[in-house]
Amino acid sequence: MALLRCCFEPPELPEFFDSFVQKCTDPSCCCGCCSALRPRYKRLVDNIFPVNPEDGLVKSNMEKLTFYSLSSPDKLDRIGEYLYQKATKDINRKRYKLAEIAMEAMDLLLQACHAQTTLNLFVESFLRMVQKLLEDSNPNLKIMATNSFVKFANINEDTPSYHRRYDFFISKFSSMCHSEGSDLRDSLRLAGIKGLQGVIRKTVSDDLVENIWAAQHMEKIVPSLLFNMQSGDLTPVEDATNVTPPALAEEVLRELVGRASFGHIRSVLKPLLTHLDRHELWVPNTFAIHTFRIVMISIQPQYSYTVVETLMQHLDSNFKSSPKTRTSLAVVLSKIIAIAAGESVGPSALDIINNLLTHLRTSVSTTSEITPEESQYQEALINALGEFANHHPDYQKIEIMLFIMNTVPDPSKKSKGDQMLQNILLKSLLKVGTQYSTVSFEKAFPASFLQPLLKMARAPHDPTRLIVMQIFQALLDRHQNDQVLSSVSVKQYPALSQEPPSRSDIIFTHKHGSHIMQALIDSMALSDRVDALSASYNTAALLIVEMSSSETVQEFLLFILGIQEVANTVETLGAVHKCNLHAISIALLVLISRVSGINNLLEYAQKIVDARREEATYFLPPLLESKKVATKSLNLSLPHLAIDKLALGECLQNAGMDAQRLNTGAPYTLNQTDNPGHRHSWVESVSSHLTQRNSSADLTVYNGDVDSVNSSPGVCKKILAPEFNFDAMKRALAEPTEAAKREQRERQMQIVRTFREGEFDDLVRRTEPKHDLIQNRLNELFNSLAVERQITQSDSKVAQLQGSNEKPIYETNFPELFYY
C-alpha cells in the first residue's frame, strides 16, 4: 500500500474541476488543501467512516457530529443530504458496509434530534435513504432500512408534514411480505410486516399525510397480512422477541382494525372478503372464522354492527354460489354475530333479523327441493339468528319473536313452498324461544304474539303444528319438566318440579288459558300421528303443571272432559285416534290430580285406570300407532270406563272446593266459534267465604267500606289504594294539565316583563279604559251578594219552623227489600 494516495479514481479525474470539494473526502488524500476548503459538517460526516469498513461506525466522531447537529440544527438538512449522497455512491459501488454505516448514522441523528423544529427537512433525506436501501436487491439492506423506518415511525413529530407520501413504502413492504425462495425469507416477511405496521402508526394519527385508508393502499396491506396469517407453517425467526410472521401479522391486523373509524372500517373489510374469495378460503372456513373473530374483537364496539352488515351483503352477492360456500359464510356469521349483538338495539337488531329472514326466504324460494347441503345452509342461518337473539335482553327477544311471527305465511296457504317457508321461519322462532327465560306468561305471550301462534297451532300441516308445540313447550317450561312429560303416561313423575303460580300468571290463565286449550283440542283432532299427539299432550301437561291451582283446576277438568267428548262424538276420527284421545285424557287427569294434591280426585282417576287395565288397555298409554293395531279389535262403546263429570264435581266438593264452574260449564268442543274466554267467569265463587248479611240489619250501623260490589255474587271487593279514592280522582280531574300550567306561567312572565320594562305612559294607557268596567262589575257582585244573604236568612227561618215536625234524613230506615 502506497504511503501517499489520491482519493480520485482514474475514471473520475475529468470531473475534478467540476466537483473538487465533494470528491476530495478522504483524510489521507494527497491534496491537503481539500480538507481546509470543505465545510465543517462535511468534515464531521467524513470522520465517522472508518478506514476499514468492517470496523463499523467511529463512535467518538459520531458523538462530535451529534453534538454539532444539536448545537446547529439549521445544518441538519445539509447533513442528511450529504449522508444520502455518500450512501447512494456506496450502494452503486456495492460498498454495502459503508451504506449500512451511513444508515446507522442517520438513525442516531434522528433519535438525538427528533425534538428539533427543523427535523422535517432532515426527514426528507432520511426517507430518501431508506427508499434507496429498500430498492436494492440486498436483503440485509432491506431489513436494515425497514428497522430504521420503524424507529422513525415510533417518533411523535411536533410539526405536521403536508407533502410527505408513503405509497412507495406501502408497496415495497407489501411485496416483502410475499418474499419467497430466499434464505432470509422469514426475516424479509417479518420486516415487511413491521414496515406496514410503521406506516399505519405514522399515517393514521396524522390527518395531513396521505390517506392510508384509500382503496389502493388497503388492497395491498390487508392481503399481505392475511397471506402471512394463513402461512402457519413458517418457522420462528430467531430475533430478540422470537415472533413469527403469522403472529406479527395478526397483531398488525388487530391494530389496523382497532384504529379504523366508522367511515374506514369498510375499507378494511372489502379487501378481506376479496382475499377470502380469490383464495377460496371459505371452505373450509376455519381461517375465515379466525380472521373475523380478530376483526370483531379488535373493532370499536359501536362499529361491530358494520361488520355483520357487510358480511350479510357479501352473502347477498354470493346467492348463486355453491351451498357449501353459502353455508360456510352463514357459519362465520353465526360465530361473530353474538359479539355484535350486545351493541345492537332497537332498529339495528330488527334489521339484522330481517336480513337473516330474507336469506331464509330466498333459500326456500329458489330451490324446488331442499337438498342436504341447502338444509345445512338454512340451519346455519337459523343458528346465526339464535346466537344473535341469545345476547339480547328478554324484552328484545319477545320483540324478535313477534317480528318473526309476523313474517310467517298464513296457515291457510297449502302450497309446498309456503309450507316449507312456514317451517323454516317457525324453526327460527323456536331457536329464539329456546333462548328466552320465561318469568311471567303475560310477558312471554303478548296478545299480538299469542293469537297468530294459536292460529298456526291449527295448521293442517303436521310438521308445522309440531314446531308450534315445541315453541309452546319452550316458553311454558319454566322448571325443566319438558323431558319428564315428553311421553304420555299415567305413572308417577318423581322428578317433576313445581311451583305455585303467581297472581299475574293466574290472571293470564283466566284470560288466555281457554284459547290455548281450545287450540290444543283442535290440534289433537287434526291428525292421529303419535308424534303430533305426544307434542300436544306435552304442551297441555306443561300448562297444567305451571298453572295448577284451586282457581284453575275446574277449567282444566273441563278441558280434559272436552278431549274425551271429542273422542266420543266426532265420527270422522279413526278408532285408533279415539283411543289415543282417551289415553291422553286419563293421563292428564292423573297428572292434575297429583300436581293439585286433591286425593279424592287422584283416587277416582286411579279407579278408572284400574278398570281400563282390566277391560280396555287400549284406552291407556302408551299411544297406539294406526298401522300396527287392528281396528276391529277395539271396542269403543264402554261408557262406564269414561271420565264422569258429576263424579269429578263430587271429588272437588268432598275436598272442600267449589265445583260450580265444573257442574254448570260445558266441556270444550271441537272448532268452537265463540270466544271461550267469555263463556264463564273463572273466578272462584267466594260466597262460602263471605258472611251473609242479616236482612233485618239496621242501616244506622252502616259500614262505609261496603258498597254495591258486595251485592254481586261471587265477586270480592277490591280495596283501593288511598291514592285511588274518589277525592283523589276528583282532585286529579280538577287540576289543570301541564300544558295549561305552562301557558299560565308564560302569561304571568309576560305580564311581569311588561310592567318592569314598559313605559309609564304606556301602562296608564293600557289600564285606563278598564277602570269603569271593573267598578261596574264590583257593584254587580256586591248587589248580588246582598240579595243572596237576604234569601238565605229567610229560608233558614222557614226550615227551623218545619224541622220540628220531620225526622232527620239519616234516621230513615230503608225497607228490607233493598238488601239481602
mmCIF file of N, CA and C in Angstrom, residues 691-699 813-820:
data_model
loop_
_atom_site.group_PDB
_atom_site.id
_atom_site.type_symbol
_atom_site.label_atom_id
_atom_site.label_comp_id
_atom_site.label_asym_id
_atom_site.label_seq_id
_atom_site.Cartn_x
_atom_site.Cartn_y
_atom_site.Cartn_z
ATOM 1 N N THR A 691 -119.517 -13.612 54.836
ATOM 2 C CA THR A 691 -120.569 -13.726 55.849
ATOM 3 C C THR A 691 -121.829 -13.079 55.324
ATOM 4 N N GLN A 692 -122.908 -13.865 55.248
ATOM 5 C CA GLN A 692 -124.162 -13.329 54.742
ATOM 6 C C GLN A 692 -124.696 -12.278 55.713
ATOM 7 N N ARG A 693 -125.194 -11.207 55.108
ATOM 8 C CA ARG A 693 -125.711 -10.135 55.939
ATOM 9 C C ARG A 693 -127.120 -10.457 56.406
ATOM 10 N N ASN A 694 -127.453 -10.046 57.602
ATOM 11 C CA ASN A 694 -128.791 -10.236 58.163
ATOM 12 C C ASN A 694 -129.742 -9.226 57.522
ATOM 13 N N SER A 695 -130.852 -9.765 56.990
ATOM 14 C CA SER A 695 -131.789 -8.893 56.283
ATOM 15 C C SER A 695 -132.440 -7.875 57.206
ATOM 16 N N SER A 696 -132.437 -8.137 58.484
ATOM 17 C CA SER A 696 -133.064 -7.208 59.425
ATOM 18 C C SER A 696 -132.053 -6.246 60.031
ATOM 19 N N ALA A 697 -130.881 -6.198 59.436
ATOM 20 C CA ALA A 697 -129.841 -5.328 59.998
ATOM 21 C C ALA A 697 -130.263 -3.882 59.891
ATOM 22 N N ASP A 698 -129.888 -3.119 60.874
ATOM 23 C CA ASP A 698 -130.231 -1.705 60.917
ATOM 24 C C ASP A 698 -129.187 -0.917 60.147
ATOM 25 N N LEU A 699 -129.648 -0.078 59.260
ATOM 26 C CA LEU A 699 -128.710 0.684 58.446
ATOM 27 C C LEU A 699 -128.038 1.796 59.223
ATOM 28 N N ASN A 813 -134.923 4.486 57.883
ATOM 29 C CA ASN A 813 -134.503 3.110 57.591
ATOM 30 C C ASN A 813 -135.049 2.663 56.233
ATOM 31 N N PHE A 814 -134.194 2.047 55.448
ATOM 32 C CA PHE A 814 -134.648 1.511 54.166
ATOM 33 C C PHE A 814 -135.425 0.224 54.421
ATOM 34 N N PRO A 815 -136.426 -0.083 53.612
ATOM 35 C CA PRO A 815 -137.141 -1.367 53.768
ATOM 36 C C PRO A 815 -136.218 -2.540 53.472
ATOM 37 N N GLU A 816 -136.596 -3.708 53.969
ATOM 38 C CA GLU A 816 -135.736 -4.879 53.825
ATOM 39 C C GLU A 816 -135.610 -5.359 52.382
ATOM 40 N N LEU A 817 -136.438 -4.847 51.520
ATOM 41 C CA LEU A 817 -136.402 -5.274 50.124
ATOM 42 C C LEU A 817 -135.087 -4.892 49.450
ATOM 43 N N PHE A 818 -134.424 -3.847 49.957
ATOM 44 C CA PHE A 818 -133.275 -3.303 49.248
ATOM 45 C C PHE A 818 -131.941 -3.882 49.707
ATOM 46 N N TYR A 819 -131.929 -4.872 50.560
ATOM 47 C CA TYR A 819 -130.667 -5.521 50.919
ATOM 48 C C TYR A 819 -130.924 -6.978 51.228
ATOM 49 N N TYR A 820 -129.884 -7.753 51.295
ATOM 50 C CA TYR A 820 -130.005 -9.198 51.481
ATOM 51 C C TYR A 820 -129.184 -9.623 52.689
#
